[in-house]
Coordinates of C-alpha atoms in Angstrom, one line a residue:
V253 CA 71.9 40.7 43.9
F254 CA 74.5 43.5 43.1
H255 CA 76.9 45.8 44.7
H256 CA 76.4 49.5 44.4
G257 CA 78.7 51.6 42.1
D258 CA 81.3 54.2 42.8
H259 CA 80.2 57.0 45.2
T260 CA 81.4 59.9 47.0
S261 CA 82.7 59.8 50.7
Q262 CA 80.2 59.0 53.4
E263 CA 82.3 61.1 55.9
F264 CA 85.7 62.8 56.1
F265 CA 88.7 62.2 58.4
P266 CA 90.2 65.1 60.3
T267 CA 93.2 65.6 57.8
D268 CA 91.2 65.0 54.6
K269 CA 92.1 67.5 51.8
H270 CA 89.1 66.7 49.7
K271 CA 86.3 67.9 51.8
E272 CA 85.2 70.8 49.6
I273 CA 85.1 68.7 46.5
A274 CA 82.8 66.1 48.1
R275 CA 80.7 68.7 49.8
Q276 CA 79.9 70.0 46.3
Q277 CA 78.9 66.5 45.1
G278 CA 77.1 65.6 48.3
Y279 CA 77.7 62.8 50.7
S280 CA 77.4 59.2 49.7
Q281 CA 76.2 60.1 46.2
L282 CA 76.7 57.8 43.1
T283 CA 79.4 59.4 40.9
K284 CA 79.4 59.6 37.1
L285 CA 81.4 56.5 37.0
G286 CA 79.2 54.7 39.4
I287 CA 76.1 55.7 37.3
Q288 CA 77.9 54.4 34.2
Q289 CA 78.9 51.1 36.0
L290 CA 75.4 50.4 37.0
Y291 CA 73.6 51.5 33.7
E292 CA 75.9 49.1 31.8
L293 CA 75.2 46.4 34.3
G294 CA 71.4 46.8 33.4
Q295 CA 72.1 46.7 29.8
Y296 CA 74.1 43.5 30.4
M297 CA 71.1 41.9 32.5
R298 CA 68.8 42.8 29.7
K299 CA 70.7 40.9 27.2
R300 CA 71.3 38.0 29.6
S301 CA 67.8 37.8 31.2
S302 CA 65.3 39.4 28.7
H303 CA 62.9 36.5 29.3
F304 CA 62.5 37.3 33.0
L305 CA 61.8 41.0 32.7
S306 CA 58.0 40.9 32.4
V307 CA 57.4 41.3 36.2
I308 CA 60.3 42.5 38.5
Y309 CA 60.5 43.5 42.1
V310 CA 63.5 45.8 43.2
Q311 CA 64.7 46.4 46.7
S312 CA 67.6 48.5 48.0
T313 CA 69.0 49.5 51.3
D314 CA 67.9 52.8 52.5
C315 CA 71.2 54.6 51.4
D316 CA 71.5 57.1 48.5
H317 CA 74.3 55.3 46.7
T318 CA 72.4 52.0 46.7
L319 CA 69.1 53.6 45.7
M320 CA 70.8 55.5 43.0
S321 CA 72.5 52.3 41.8
A322 CA 69.2 50.5 41.6
Q323 CA 67.8 53.3 39.6
A324 CA 70.8 53.6 37.3
S325 CA 70.7 49.8 36.6
L326 CA 67.0 50.0 35.8
A327 CA 67.6 52.6 33.3
G328 CA 69.8 50.3 31.4
L329 CA 67.5 47.3 32.0
Y330 CA 64.3 49.0 30.9
P331 CA 64.9 51.5 28.1
P332 CA 61.4 52.8 27.1
T333 CA 60.3 51.5 23.5
Q334 CA 57.4 52.6 21.3
G335 CA 54.4 53.3 23.3
Q336 CA 56.4 53.7 26.5
I337 CA 58.3 56.7 25.3
W338 CA 56.9 59.7 27.0
N339 CA 59.4 62.3 26.0
L340 CA 61.7 62.0 23.0
R341 CA 64.4 63.8 24.7
I342 CA 64.4 61.5 27.8
L343 CA 64.7 57.9 26.9
W344 CA 64.0 56.7 30.4
Q345 CA 60.9 55.5 32.3
P346 CA 60.3 55.3 36.1
I347 CA 60.6 51.9 37.7
P348 CA 59.6 51.3 41.4
V349 CA 62.6 50.7 43.8
H350 CA 61.5 49.7 47.4
S351 CA 63.8 50.6 50.3
A352 CA 64.4 48.2 53.1
T353 CA 66.5 48.8 56.2
L354 CA 66.7 45.2 56.8
L355 CA 68.8 44.6 53.7
Y356 CA 71.7 46.4 55.7
L357 CA 72.6 43.8 58.3
P358 CA 70.6 44.5 61.3
F359 CA 72.8 43.0 63.9
S360 CA 75.0 46.0 64.7
H361 CA 72.6 47.4 67.4
C362 CA 72.1 44.1 69.0
P363 CA 73.7 43.7 72.5
K364 CA 74.0 40.0 72.2
Y365 CA 75.7 40.3 68.8
K366 CA 78.1 42.9 70.1
K367 CA 79.0 40.6 72.9
L368 CA 79.6 37.6 70.5
L369 CA 81.7 40.0 68.4
R370 CA 83.9 41.1 71.3
E371 CA 84.4 37.4 72.2
T372 CA 85.4 36.7 68.7
F373 CA 88.0 39.5 68.6
A374 CA 89.4 38.2 71.8
T375 CA 90.2 34.7 70.5
G376 CA 93.8 33.7 69.9
D377 CA 93.2 32.9 66.2
F378 CA 91.8 36.4 65.5
Q379 CA 94.6 38.1 67.6
R380 CA 97.2 36.2 65.8
Q381 CA 95.9 37.4 62.4
F382 CA 95.1 41.0 63.7
K383 CA 98.7 41.7 65.0
H384 CA 99.9 41.8 61.4
Y385 CA 97.8 45.0 60.9
K386 CA 98.8 46.9 63.9
Q387 CA 101.4 48.9 61.9
L388 CA 98.9 49.6 59.4
L389 CA 96.5 51.0 62.1
K390 CA 99.2 53.2 63.4
F391 CA 100.0 54.4 59.9
L392 CA 96.3 55.3 59.4
A393 CA 96.0 57.0 62.7
T394 CA 99.1 59.2 61.9
H395 CA 97.9 60.2 58.3
T396 CA 94.1 60.6 59.0
G397 CA 94.3 62.4 62.2
Y398 CA 92.2 59.8 64.1
P399 CA 93.4 58.7 67.5
L400 CA 94.4 55.0 67.4
K401 CA 91.7 54.0 70.0
K402 CA 89.0 55.5 67.8
L403 CA 89.9 53.3 64.8
T404 CA 86.9 50.9 65.5
T405 CA 85.7 48.3 63.1
E406 CA 82.9 50.7 61.9
R407 CA 85.4 53.5 61.6
I408 CA 87.8 51.5 59.5
W409 CA 85.0 50.5 57.1
K410 CA 84.0 54.2 56.7
L411 CA 87.6 55.2 56.5
S412 CA 88.2 52.6 53.8
D413 CA 85.3 54.0 51.8
T414 CA 86.6 57.5 51.9
L415 CA 90.2 56.5 51.0
Q416 CA 89.0 54.4 48.1
Y417 CA 86.7 56.8 46.5
E418 CA 89.1 59.8 46.8
V419 CA 92.3 60.2 44.8
N420 CA 94.2 60.0 48.0
K421 CA 98.0 59.8 48.5
I422 CA 97.6 57.9 51.7
I423 CA 96.8 54.7 50.0
E424 CA 98.3 55.3 46.6
S425 CA 100.9 52.6 47.7
F426 CA 99.9 49.2 46.5
S427 CA 101.0 47.6 49.7
V428 CA 98.8 49.8 52.0
R429 CA 95.8 49.4 49.7
T430 CA 96.2 45.7 49.8
K431 CA 96.8 45.5 53.6
L432 CA 93.7 47.6 54.1
R433 CA 91.6 45.3 52.0
K434 CA 92.9 42.3 53.8
L435 CA 92.3 43.9 57.1
L436 CA 88.6 44.6 56.1
E437 CA 88.2 41.0 54.9
L438 CA 89.5 39.7 58.3
L439 CA 87.1 42.0 60.2
L440 CA 84.2 40.8 58.0
Q441 CA 85.1 37.1 58.6
A442 CA 85.1 37.9 62.4
E443 CA 81.6 39.6 62.2
F444 CA 80.2 36.6 60.4
E445 CA 81.8 34.1 62.7
S446 CA 80.4 35.8 65.7
S447 CA 76.8 34.8 64.7
P448 CA 76.8 32.5 61.6
F449 CA 73.3 31.1 62.5
S450 CA 71.8 34.6 62.7
F451 CA 73.2 35.4 59.2
R452 CA 71.9 32.1 57.6
C453 CA 68.4 32.6 59.1
Y454 CA 68.3 36.2 58.1
F455 CA 69.1 35.5 54.4
K456 CA 67.0 32.5 54.2
N457 CA 64.0 34.2 55.6
Y458 CA 64.4 37.6 53.9
I459 CA 66.3 37.1 50.7
L460 CA 65.4 33.6 49.7
G461 CA 61.9 34.3 50.8
A462 CA 61.4 36.5 47.8
R463 CA 61.1 33.2 45.8
K464 CA 57.6 32.5 47.4
P465 CA 54.8 32.4 44.8
S466 CA 53.0 35.2 46.8
Y467 CA 55.3 37.7 45.2
H468 CA 54.3 36.8 41.6
Q469 CA 57.6 38.1 40.3
K470 CA 59.8 36.5 37.6
M471 CA 62.8 38.4 38.9
V472 CA 63.8 40.0 42.1
M473 CA 66.8 42.5 42.4
F474 CA 68.6 43.7 45.5
S475 CA 70.9 46.6 45.5
M476 CA 73.4 46.1 48.4
H477 CA 76.6 46.8 50.1
A478 CA 79.8 44.8 50.0
A479 CA 79.5 43.6 53.5
T480 CA 75.9 42.4 53.0
I481 CA 76.9 40.6 49.8
A482 CA 79.9 39.0 51.4
A483 CA 77.7 37.8 54.3
L484 CA 75.2 36.3 51.9
Q485 CA 78.0 34.6 50.1
M486 CA 79.1 33.3 53.4
A487 CA 75.8 32.1 54.5
L488 CA 75.5 30.2 51.2
N489 CA 79.1 28.8 51.7
V490 CA 80.2 30.3 48.4
C491 CA 82.4 33.1 49.8
N492 CA 86.1 33.1 48.5
G493 CA 87.2 35.5 51.4
K494 CA 87.4 38.5 49.1
L495 CA 85.3 41.8 49.2
P496 CA 82.9 42.0 46.3
P497 CA 84.0 44.5 43.6
H498 CA 81.7 47.3 42.2
S499 CA 79.1 45.9 39.8
E500 CA 80.0 46.6 36.3
K501 CA 78.9 45.5 32.7
S502 CA 81.3 42.6 32.6
G503 CA 78.7 40.8 34.6
Q504 CA 80.0 40.9 38.1
V505 CA 76.5 40.2 39.6
S506 CA 77.5 39.2 43.0
A507 CA 75.1 36.3 43.5

């Protein structure tokens, strides 16, 4: 299970000054850095797990940057050799990547889950922690052009993505960057605590189900998002409360 690589913005905020650059590259596309990160991860996995590579099954969420991440990692994992080479100028071979919307947590449109999430946000414990970030939200509202009331959980996630992947003066301050990351970790924890049983059942049935003999695979790979990986770690009780970093050759395979 691995996190996607560096990618362009998924959307822009009203005062964003990088709109034209991102439009040229495309929304939510893997950058050159992201391609390199995942290619090197594939090379790392080949060295580490070459005895598992005979039969592999690869799934990704149905998003451009996760699909591209899977493809880039497979380019490093399966360089064509001898009879597999079909073009001497292109040392690459196509490997199937299967998209699955279920890999992207499916609870966001569930009325019961939304109700549980609202109840979690209303708890005294969450409110005590959340009050430390109210100044940060005001700061973000002022500098991004979003009204404060529109800075929902989903908006904060997307805004964080945009700010992280752009060379953006808004979060060049280390303290702002750190606070934003900690806020995301708090929100993620709240989302998991809203329905921990659902998360555990989901991952047990869907992710761990890939181990069933009917698949006949030696190795199963999943290209995912930070939130999905963190939720998996929480379900397995191995989460350290931090958001997973981008995958790279140092072997930061998330699970």
